Short mmCIF file of C-alpha atoms in Angstrom, two decimals:
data_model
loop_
_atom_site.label_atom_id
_atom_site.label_comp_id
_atom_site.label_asym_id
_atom_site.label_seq_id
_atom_site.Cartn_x
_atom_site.Cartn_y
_atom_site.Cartn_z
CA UNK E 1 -11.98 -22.92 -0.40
CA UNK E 2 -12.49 -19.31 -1.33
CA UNK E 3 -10.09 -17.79 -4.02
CA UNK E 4 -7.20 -15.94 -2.09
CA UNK E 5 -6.23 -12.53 -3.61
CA UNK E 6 -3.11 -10.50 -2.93
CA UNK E 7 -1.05 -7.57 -4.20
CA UNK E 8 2.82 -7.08 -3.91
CA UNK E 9 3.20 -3.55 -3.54
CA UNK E 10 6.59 -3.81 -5.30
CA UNK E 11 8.35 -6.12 -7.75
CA UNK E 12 11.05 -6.92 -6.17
CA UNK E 13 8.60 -9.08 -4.22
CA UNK E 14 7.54 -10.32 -6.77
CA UNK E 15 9.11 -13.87 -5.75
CA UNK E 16 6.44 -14.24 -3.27
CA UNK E 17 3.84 -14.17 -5.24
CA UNK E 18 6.07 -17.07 -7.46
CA UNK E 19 6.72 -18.85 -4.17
CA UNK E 20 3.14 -19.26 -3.40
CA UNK E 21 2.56 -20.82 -6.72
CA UNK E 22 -0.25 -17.93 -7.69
CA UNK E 23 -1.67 -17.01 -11.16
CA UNK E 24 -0.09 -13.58 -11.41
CA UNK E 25 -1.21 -10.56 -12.61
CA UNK E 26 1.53 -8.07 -13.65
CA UNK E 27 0.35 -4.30 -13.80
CA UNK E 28 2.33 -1.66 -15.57
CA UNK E 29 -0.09 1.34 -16.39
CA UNK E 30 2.72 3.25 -16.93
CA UNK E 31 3.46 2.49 -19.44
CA UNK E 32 4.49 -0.99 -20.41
CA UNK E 33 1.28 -3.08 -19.80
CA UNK E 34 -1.08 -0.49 -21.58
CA UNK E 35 1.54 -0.82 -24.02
CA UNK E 36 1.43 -4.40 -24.55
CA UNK E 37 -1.63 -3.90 -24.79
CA UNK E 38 -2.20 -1.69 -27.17
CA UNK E 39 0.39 -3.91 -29.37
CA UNK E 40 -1.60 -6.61 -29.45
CA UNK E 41 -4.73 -4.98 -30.16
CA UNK E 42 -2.69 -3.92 -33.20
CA UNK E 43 -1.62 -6.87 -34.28
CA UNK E 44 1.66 -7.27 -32.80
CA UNK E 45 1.88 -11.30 -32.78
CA UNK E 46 4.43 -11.24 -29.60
CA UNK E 47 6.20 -9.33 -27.49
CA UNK E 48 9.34 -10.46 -25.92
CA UNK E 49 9.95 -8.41 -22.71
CA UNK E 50 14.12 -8.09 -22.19
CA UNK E 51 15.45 -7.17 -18.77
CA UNK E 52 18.52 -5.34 -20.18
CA UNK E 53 18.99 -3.42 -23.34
CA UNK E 54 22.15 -5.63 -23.84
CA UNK E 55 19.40 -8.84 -24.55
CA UNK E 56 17.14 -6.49 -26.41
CA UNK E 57 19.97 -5.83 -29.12
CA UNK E 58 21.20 -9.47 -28.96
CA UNK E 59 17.96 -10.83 -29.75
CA UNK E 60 17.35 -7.92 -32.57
CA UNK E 61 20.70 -8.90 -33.83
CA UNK E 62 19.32 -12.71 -34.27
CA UNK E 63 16.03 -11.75 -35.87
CA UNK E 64 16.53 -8.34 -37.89
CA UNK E 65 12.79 -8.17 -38.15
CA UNK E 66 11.65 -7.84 -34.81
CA UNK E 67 10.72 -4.61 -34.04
CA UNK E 68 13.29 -2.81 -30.67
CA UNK E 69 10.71 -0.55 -28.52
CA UNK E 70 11.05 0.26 -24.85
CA UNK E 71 12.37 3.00 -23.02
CA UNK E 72 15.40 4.08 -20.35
CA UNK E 73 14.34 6.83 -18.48
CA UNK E 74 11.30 7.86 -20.30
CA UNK E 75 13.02 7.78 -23.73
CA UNK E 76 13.43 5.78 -27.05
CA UNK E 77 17.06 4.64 -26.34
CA UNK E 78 19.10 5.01 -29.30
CA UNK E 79 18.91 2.40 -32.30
CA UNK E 80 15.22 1.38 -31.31
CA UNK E 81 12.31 1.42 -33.15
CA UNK E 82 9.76 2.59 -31.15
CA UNK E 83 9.76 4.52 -27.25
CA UNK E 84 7.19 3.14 -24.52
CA UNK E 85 4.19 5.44 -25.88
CA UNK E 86 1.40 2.78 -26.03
CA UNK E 87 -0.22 5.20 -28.95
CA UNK E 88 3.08 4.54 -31.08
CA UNK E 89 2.07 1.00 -31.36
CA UNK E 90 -0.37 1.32 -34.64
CA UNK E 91 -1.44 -1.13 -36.52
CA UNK E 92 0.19 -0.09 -39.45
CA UNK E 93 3.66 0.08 -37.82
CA UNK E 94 3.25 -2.93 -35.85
CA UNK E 95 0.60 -5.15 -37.43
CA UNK E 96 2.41 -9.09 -37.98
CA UNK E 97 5.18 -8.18 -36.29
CA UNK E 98 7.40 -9.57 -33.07
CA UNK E 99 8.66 -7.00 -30.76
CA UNK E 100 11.45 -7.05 -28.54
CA UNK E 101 10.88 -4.89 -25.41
CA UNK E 102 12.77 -3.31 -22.44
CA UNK E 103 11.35 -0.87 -19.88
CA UNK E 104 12.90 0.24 -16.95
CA UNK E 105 10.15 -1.59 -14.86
CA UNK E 106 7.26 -3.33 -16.66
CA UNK E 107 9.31 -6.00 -18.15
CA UNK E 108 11.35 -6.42 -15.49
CA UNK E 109 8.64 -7.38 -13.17
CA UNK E 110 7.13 -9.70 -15.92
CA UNK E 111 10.69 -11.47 -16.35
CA UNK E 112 10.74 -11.85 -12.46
CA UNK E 113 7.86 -14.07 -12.68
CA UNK E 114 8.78 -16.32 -15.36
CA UNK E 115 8.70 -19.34 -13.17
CA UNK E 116 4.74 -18.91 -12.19
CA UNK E 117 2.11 -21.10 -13.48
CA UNK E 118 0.53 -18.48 -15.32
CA UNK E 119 1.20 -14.77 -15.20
CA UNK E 120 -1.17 -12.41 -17.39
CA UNK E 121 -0.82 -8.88 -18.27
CA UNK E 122 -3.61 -6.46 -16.95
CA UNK E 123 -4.17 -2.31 -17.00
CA UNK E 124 -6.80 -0.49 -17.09
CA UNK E 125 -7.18 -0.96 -20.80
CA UNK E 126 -8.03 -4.72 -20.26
CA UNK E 127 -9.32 -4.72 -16.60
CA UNK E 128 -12.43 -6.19 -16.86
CA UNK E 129 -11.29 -9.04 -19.61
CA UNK E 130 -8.18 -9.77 -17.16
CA UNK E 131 -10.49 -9.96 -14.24
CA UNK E 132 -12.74 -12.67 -16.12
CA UNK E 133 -9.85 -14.56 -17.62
CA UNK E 134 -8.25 -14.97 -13.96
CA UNK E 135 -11.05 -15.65 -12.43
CA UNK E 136 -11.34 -18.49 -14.48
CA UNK E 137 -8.50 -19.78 -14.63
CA UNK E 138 -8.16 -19.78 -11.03
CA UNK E 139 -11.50 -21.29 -10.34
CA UNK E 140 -10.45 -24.32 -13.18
CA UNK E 141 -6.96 -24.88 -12.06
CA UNK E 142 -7.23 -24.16 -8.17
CA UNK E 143 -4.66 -21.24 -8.26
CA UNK E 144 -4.64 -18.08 -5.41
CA UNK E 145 -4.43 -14.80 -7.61
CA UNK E 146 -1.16 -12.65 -6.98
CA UNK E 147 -1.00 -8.83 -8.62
CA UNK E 148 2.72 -7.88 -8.63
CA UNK E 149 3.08 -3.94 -9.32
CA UNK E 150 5.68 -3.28 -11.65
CA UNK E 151 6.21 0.56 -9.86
CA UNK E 152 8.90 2.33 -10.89
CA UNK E 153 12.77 1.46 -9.59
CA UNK E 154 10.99 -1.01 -7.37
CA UNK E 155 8.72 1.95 -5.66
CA UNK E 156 5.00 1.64 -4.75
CA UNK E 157 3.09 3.46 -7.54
CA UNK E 158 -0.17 4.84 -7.12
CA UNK E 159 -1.40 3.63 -10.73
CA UNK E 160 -0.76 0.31 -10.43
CA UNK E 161 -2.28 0.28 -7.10
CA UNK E 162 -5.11 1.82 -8.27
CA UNK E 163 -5.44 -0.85 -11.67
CA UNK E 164 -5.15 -3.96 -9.45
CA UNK E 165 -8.17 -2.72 -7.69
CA UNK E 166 -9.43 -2.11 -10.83
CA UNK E 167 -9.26 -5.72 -11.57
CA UNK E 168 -10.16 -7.41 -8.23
CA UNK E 169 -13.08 -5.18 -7.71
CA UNK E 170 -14.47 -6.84 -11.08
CA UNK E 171 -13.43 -10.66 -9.24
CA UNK E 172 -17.16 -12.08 -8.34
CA UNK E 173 -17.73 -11.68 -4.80
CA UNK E 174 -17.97 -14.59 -2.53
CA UNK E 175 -15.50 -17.00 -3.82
CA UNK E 176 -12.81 -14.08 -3.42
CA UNK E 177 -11.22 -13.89 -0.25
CA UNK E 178 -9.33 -10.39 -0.39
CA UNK E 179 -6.24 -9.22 1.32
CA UNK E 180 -5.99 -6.20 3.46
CA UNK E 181 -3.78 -5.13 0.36
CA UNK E 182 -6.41 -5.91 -2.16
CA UNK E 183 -8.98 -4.91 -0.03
CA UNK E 184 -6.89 -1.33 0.07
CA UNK E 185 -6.67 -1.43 -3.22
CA UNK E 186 -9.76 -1.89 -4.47
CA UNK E 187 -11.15 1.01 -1.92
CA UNK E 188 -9.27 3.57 -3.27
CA UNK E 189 -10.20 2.78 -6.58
CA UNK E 190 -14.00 2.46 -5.88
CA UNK E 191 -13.09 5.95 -4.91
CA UNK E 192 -11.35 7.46 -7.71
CA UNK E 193 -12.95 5.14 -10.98
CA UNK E 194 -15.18 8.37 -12.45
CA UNK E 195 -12.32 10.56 -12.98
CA UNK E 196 -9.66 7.78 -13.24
CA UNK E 197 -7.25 9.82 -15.42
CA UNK E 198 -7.31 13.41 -13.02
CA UNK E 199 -6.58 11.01 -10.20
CA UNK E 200 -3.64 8.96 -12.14
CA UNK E 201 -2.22 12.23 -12.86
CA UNK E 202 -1.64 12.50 -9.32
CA UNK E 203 0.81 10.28 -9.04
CA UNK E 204 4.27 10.39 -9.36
CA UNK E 205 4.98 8.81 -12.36
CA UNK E 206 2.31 10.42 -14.20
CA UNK E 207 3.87 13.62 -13.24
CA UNK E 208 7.06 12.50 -14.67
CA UNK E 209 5.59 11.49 -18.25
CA UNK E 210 3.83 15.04 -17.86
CA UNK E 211 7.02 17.05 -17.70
CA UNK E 212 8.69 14.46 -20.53
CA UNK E 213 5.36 15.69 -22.64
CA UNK E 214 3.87 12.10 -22.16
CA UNK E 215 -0.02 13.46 -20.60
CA UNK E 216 -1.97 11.57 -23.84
CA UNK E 217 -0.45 8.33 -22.95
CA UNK E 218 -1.79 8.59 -19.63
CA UNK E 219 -4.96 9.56 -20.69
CA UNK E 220 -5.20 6.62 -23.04
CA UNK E 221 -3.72 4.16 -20.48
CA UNK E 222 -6.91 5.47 -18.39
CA UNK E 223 -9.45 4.28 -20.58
CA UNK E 224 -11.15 1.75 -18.61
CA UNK E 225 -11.98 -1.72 -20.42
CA UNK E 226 -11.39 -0.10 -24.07
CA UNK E 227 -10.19 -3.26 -25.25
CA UNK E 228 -11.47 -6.80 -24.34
CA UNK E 229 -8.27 -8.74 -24.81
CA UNK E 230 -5.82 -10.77 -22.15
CA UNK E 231 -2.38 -10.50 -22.56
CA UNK E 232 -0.40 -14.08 -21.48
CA UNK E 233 3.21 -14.42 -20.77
CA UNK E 234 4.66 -18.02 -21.22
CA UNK E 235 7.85 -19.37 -22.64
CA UNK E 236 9.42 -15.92 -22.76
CA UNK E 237 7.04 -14.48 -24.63
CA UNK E 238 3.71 -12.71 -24.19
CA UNK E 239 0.85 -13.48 -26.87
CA UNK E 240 -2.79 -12.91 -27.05
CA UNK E 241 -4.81 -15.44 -24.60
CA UNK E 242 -6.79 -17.54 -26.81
CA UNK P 1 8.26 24.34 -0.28
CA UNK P 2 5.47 22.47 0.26
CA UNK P 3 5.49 19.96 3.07
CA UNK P 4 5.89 16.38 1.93
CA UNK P 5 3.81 13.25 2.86
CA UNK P 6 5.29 9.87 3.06
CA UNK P 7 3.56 6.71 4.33
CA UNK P 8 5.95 3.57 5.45
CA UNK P 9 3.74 0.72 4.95
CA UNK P 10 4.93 -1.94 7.78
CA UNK P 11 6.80 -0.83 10.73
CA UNK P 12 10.13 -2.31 9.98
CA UNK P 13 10.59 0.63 7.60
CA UNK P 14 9.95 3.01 10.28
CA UNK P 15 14.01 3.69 10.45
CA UNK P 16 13.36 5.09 6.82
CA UNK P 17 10.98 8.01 8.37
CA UNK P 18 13.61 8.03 11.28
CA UNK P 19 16.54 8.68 8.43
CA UNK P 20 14.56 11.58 6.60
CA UNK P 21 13.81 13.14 9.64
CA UNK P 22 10.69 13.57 9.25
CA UNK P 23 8.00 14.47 11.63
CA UNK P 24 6.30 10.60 12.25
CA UNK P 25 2.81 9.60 13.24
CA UNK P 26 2.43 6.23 14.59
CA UNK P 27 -0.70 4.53 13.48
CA UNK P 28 -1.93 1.16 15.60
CA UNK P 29 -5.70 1.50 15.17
CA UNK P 30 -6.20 -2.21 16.51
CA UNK P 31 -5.36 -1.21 19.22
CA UNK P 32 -2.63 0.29 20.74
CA UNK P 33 -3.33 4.20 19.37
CA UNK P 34 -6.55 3.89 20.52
CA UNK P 35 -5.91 2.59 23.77
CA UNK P 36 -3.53 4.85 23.89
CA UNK P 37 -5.78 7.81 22.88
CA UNK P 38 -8.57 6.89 25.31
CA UNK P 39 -6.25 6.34 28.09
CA UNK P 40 -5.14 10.07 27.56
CA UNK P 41 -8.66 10.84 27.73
CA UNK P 42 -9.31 9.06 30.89
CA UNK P 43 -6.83 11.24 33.06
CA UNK P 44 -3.75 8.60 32.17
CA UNK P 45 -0.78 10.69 33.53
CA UNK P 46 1.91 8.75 30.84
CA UNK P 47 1.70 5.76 28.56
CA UNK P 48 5.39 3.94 29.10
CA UNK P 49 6.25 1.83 25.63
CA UNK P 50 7.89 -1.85 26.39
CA UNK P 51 8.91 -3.63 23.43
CA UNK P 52 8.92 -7.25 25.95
CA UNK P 53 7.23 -8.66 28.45
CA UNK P 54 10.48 -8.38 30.41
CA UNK P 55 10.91 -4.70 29.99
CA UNK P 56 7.57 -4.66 31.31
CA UNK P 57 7.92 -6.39 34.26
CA UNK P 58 11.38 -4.87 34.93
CA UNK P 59 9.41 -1.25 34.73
CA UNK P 60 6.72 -2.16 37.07
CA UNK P 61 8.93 -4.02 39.74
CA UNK P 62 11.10 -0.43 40.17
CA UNK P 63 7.42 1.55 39.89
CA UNK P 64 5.01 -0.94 41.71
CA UNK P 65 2.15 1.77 41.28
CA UNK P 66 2.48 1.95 37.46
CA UNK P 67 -0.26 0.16 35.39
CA UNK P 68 0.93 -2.83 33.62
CA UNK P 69 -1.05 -2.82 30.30
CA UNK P 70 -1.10 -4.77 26.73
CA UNK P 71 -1.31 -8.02 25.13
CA UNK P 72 0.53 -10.71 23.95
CA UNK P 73 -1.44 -12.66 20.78
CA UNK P 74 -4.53 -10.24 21.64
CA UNK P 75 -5.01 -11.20 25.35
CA UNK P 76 -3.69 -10.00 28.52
CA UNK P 77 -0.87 -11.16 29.70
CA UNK P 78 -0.34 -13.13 32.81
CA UNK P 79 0.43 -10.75 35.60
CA UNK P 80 -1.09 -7.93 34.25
CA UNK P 81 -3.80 -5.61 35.34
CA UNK P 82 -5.34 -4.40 31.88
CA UNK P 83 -5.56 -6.04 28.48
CA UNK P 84 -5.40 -4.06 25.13
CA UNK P 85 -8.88 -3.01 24.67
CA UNK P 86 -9.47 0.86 24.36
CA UNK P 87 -12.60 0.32 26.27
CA UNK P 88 -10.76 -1.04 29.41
CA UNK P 89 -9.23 2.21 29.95
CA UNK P 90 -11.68 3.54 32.42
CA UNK P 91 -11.65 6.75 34.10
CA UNK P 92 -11.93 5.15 37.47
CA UNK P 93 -9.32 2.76 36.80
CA UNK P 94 -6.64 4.15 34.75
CA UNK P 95 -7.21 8.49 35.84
CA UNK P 96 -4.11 10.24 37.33
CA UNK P 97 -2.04 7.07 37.10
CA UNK P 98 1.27 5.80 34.89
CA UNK P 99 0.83 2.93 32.24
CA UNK P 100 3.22 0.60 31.37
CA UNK P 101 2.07 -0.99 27.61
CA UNK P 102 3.51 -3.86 26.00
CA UNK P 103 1.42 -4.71 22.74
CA UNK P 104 2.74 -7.16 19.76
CA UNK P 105 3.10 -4.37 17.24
CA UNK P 106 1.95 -0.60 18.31
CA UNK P 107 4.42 -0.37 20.89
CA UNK P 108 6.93 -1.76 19.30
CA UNK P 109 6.52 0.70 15.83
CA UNK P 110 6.82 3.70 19.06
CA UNK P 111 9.94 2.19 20.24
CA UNK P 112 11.35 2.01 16.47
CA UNK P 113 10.65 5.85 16.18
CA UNK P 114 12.06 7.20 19.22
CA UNK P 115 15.25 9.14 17.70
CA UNK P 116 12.79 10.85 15.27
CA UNK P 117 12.63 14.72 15.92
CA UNK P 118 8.82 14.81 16.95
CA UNK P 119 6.28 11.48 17.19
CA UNK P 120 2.49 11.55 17.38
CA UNK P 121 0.44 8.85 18.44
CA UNK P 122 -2.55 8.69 15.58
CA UNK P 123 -5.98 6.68 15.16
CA UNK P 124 -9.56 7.07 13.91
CA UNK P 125 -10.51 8.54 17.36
CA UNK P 126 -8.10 11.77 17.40
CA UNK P 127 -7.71 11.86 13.65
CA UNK P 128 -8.79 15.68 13.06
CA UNK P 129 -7.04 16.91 15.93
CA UNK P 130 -3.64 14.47 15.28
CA UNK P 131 -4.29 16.24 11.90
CA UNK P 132 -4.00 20.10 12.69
CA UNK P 133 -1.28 19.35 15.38
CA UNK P 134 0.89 17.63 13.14
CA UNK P 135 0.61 20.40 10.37
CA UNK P 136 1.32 23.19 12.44
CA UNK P 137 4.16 21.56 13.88
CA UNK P 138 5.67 20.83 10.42
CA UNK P 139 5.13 24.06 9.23
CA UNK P 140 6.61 25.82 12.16
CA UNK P 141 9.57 23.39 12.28
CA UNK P 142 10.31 22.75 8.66
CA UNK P 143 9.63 18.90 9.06
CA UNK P 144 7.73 17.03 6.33
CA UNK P 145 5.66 14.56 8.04
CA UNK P 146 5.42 10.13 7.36
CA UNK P 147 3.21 8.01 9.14
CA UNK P 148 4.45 4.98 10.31
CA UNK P 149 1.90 2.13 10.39
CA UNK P 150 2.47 -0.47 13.08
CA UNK P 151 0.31 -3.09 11.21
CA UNK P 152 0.67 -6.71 12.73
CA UNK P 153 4.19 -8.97 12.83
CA UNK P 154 5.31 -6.31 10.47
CA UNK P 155 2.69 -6.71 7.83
CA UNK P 156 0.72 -4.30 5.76
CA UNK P 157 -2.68 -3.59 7.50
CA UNK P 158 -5.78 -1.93 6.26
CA UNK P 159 -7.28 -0.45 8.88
CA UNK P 160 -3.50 1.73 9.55
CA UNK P 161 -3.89 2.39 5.53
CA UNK P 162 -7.08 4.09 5.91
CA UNK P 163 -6.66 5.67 9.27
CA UNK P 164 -2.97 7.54 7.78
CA UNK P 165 -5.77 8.57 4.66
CA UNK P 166 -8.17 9.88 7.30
CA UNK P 167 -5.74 11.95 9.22
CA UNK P 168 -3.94 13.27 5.89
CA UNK P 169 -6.89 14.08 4.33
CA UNK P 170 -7.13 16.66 6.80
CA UNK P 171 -3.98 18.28 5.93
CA UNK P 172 -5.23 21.76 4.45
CA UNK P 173 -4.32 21.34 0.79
CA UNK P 174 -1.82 22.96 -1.76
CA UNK P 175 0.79 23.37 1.49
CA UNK P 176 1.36 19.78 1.23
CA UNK P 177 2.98 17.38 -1.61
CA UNK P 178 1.77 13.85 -0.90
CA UNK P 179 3.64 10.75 -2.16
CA UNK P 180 1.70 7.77 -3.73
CA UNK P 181 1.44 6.34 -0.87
CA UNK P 182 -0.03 8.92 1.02
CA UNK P 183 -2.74 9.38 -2.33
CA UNK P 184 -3.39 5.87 -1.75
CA UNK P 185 -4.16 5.95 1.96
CA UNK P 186 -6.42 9.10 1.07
CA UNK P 187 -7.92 7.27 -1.85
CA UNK P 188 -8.96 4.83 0.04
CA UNK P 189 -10.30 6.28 2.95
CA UNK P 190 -12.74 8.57 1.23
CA UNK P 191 -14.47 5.94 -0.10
CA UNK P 192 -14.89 4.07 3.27
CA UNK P 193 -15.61 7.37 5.47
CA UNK P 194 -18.95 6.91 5.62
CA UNK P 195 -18.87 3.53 7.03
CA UNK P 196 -16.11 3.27 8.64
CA UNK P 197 -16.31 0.65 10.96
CA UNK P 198 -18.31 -2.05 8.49
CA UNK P 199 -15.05 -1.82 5.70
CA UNK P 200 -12.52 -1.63 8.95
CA UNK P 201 -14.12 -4.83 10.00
CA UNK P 202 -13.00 -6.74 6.60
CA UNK P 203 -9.09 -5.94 7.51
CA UNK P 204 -7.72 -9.63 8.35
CA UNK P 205 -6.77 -8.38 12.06
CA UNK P 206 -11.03 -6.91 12.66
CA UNK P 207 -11.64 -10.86 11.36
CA UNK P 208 -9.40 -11.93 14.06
CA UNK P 209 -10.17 -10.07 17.26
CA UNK P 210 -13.49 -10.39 16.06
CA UNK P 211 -13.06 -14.17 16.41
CA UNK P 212 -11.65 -13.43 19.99
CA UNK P 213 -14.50 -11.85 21.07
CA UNK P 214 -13.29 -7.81 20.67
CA UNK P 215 -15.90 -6.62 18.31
CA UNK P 216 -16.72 -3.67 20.41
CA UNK P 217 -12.91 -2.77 20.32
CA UNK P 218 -13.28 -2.23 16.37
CA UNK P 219 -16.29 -0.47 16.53
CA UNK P 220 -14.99 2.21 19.46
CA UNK P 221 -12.12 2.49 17.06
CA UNK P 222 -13.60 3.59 14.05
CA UNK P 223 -15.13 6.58 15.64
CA UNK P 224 -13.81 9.12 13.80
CA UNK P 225 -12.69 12.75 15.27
CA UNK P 226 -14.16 11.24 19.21
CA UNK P 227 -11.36 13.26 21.03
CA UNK P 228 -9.89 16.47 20.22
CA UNK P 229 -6.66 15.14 21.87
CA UNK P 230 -2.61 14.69 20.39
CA UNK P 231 -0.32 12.05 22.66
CA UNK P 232 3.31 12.73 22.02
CA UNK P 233 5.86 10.66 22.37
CA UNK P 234 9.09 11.52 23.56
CA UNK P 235 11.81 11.00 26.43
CA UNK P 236 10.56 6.98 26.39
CA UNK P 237 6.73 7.77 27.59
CA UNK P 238 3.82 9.35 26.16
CA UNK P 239 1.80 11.84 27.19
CA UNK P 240 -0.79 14.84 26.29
CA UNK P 241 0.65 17.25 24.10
CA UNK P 242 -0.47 20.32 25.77
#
């Protein structure tokens, strides 16, 4: 049976993707998954995504050295360590440490899929390595692949579209059998992948961040495959994939 | 102001296009737009939407000389005189006469729109022209414009994704302020433009009418910019927008 690959254009359907028992791939270009990754890259040794920032002070309030980061509308809220820039997350700042963090969306969408077999974290940063890692993972444990797209206030966002295409279009043909969603999705990134960053700034979101003086972070969440690491989120935490 | 562009994804959201007020253009490319289109083109007088079978037969019994037209899980219905291929609709059988169509989804996403302000029946065929109509109109009346893909039970389908991209490609730039969804749909059909019909054939419902023998269907579809023609709908039938 050929590998089944779909895309849930928003996260609040994210529960079908859970339902059908898929390996899912959570995308958050902007900014949260870039900024997990980036984290780990740095040495972050977890990051523990909170839905509300009520949780993300309770849990700093158990473990004074965990690190508060995340963002409500765009911004650091107030009493937290670090905003949702994934070029704030440097190794000296970071290195060793656990971090606690809320988004609007991104961790939202990754909570919303805690009860999945195995949900990894993927952006254009980490496309490739994500891609590889599924794939194998689905071939070895029989699982359909699921991308959920973290948007923004549960609205289709062109990024994310564009990054789970990223991904699937790096899924070895044959054993792949692609949804008109994924099949969308990887078109329109086969169309946009040599100027990835001018086309991302096309989209809403990325013209939010723009005005909020946020245009580096999406040029560094466009850097395809700069890092080769998978991002895995089990137990309520997400870790490096070994 | 520029003129915005919105994309609703399956045709249950059409009331969302319906609630903005927007200007709508009904995509079915498999196959009621393009049955619809070539029908115009054939001398079809008016194109009557029925969401049932019943409202069909109830519409031909009071007009015994209307066509009776569509399909019901891709084939013609019992009772009726033309299936839902585009290439049915032959001058010498369809000119100067009145169609009643009942189709699973196409007619039914018409139905949904009918207390928009203005509705435009669009497909690969009449693309460029659907194009030009539908910006002049919205720049004359102050309307921004969604397309409202008809897709199949409701879901998201490609070859509607890349047909709204081909038509708002068209839409003479910097006048217009497209939403993600409308990048996507652009996104994605430049990359497949110069094959159309080979990438359209990968959607899920090609595979299927394939299977059922309507391969020709798919390929008369996908010819891009065939007729210079716009159907409107309005007043419960459509016809030639003169």
């Amino acid at each position: 049976m050929p590998i089944r690959v779909d895309v849930e254009f928003v996260a609040r359907d994210a529960f079908r993707a859970v339902e059908r028992g898929d390996l899912i791939i959570v995308v958050d270009v902007l900014r949260s998954s870039s900024s997990i990754v980036n984290a780990l890259a740095n040495g972050v040794k977890a990051v523990i995504p909170a839905v509300t920032l009520k949780v993300a002070y309770n849990v700093r309030e158990q473990h004074p050295d965990f690190l508060l980061v995340g963002e409500r509308r765009g911004r650091k809220p107030r009493g937290f360590d670090l905003g949702n820039s994934p070029l704030e997350f440097a190794r000296q700042v970071v290195g060793g440490k656990t971090v606690i963090m809320t988004t609007t969306s991104g961790t939202a969408a990754l909570v919303r899929c805690r009860r999945a077999e195995c949900v990894l974290v993927g952006a254009f940063l980490n496309a490739g390595a994500v891609a590889k890692k599924a794939a194998e993972i689905a071939q070895y444990e029989n699982l359909n692949v699921s991308f959920v797209l973290a948007g923004e206030k549960s609205l289709f966002s062109l990024e994310d579209f564009l990054c789970a295409g990223a991904i699937a279009s790096k899924f070895p043909a044959g054993r792949f059998d692609f949804s008109d969603e994924a099949l969308a999705a990887v078109f329109g990134f086969e169309h946009v992948k040599d100027a990835l960053s001018e086309y991302v700034m096309r989209s809403r979101h990325a013209r939010h961040l723009t005005e909020l003086g946020f245009q580096r972070d999406i040029e560094f969440s466009c850097r395809l495959d700069h890092f080769g690491l998978v991002p895995v989120y089990r137990d309520g935490k997400v870790t490096l994939m070994r």
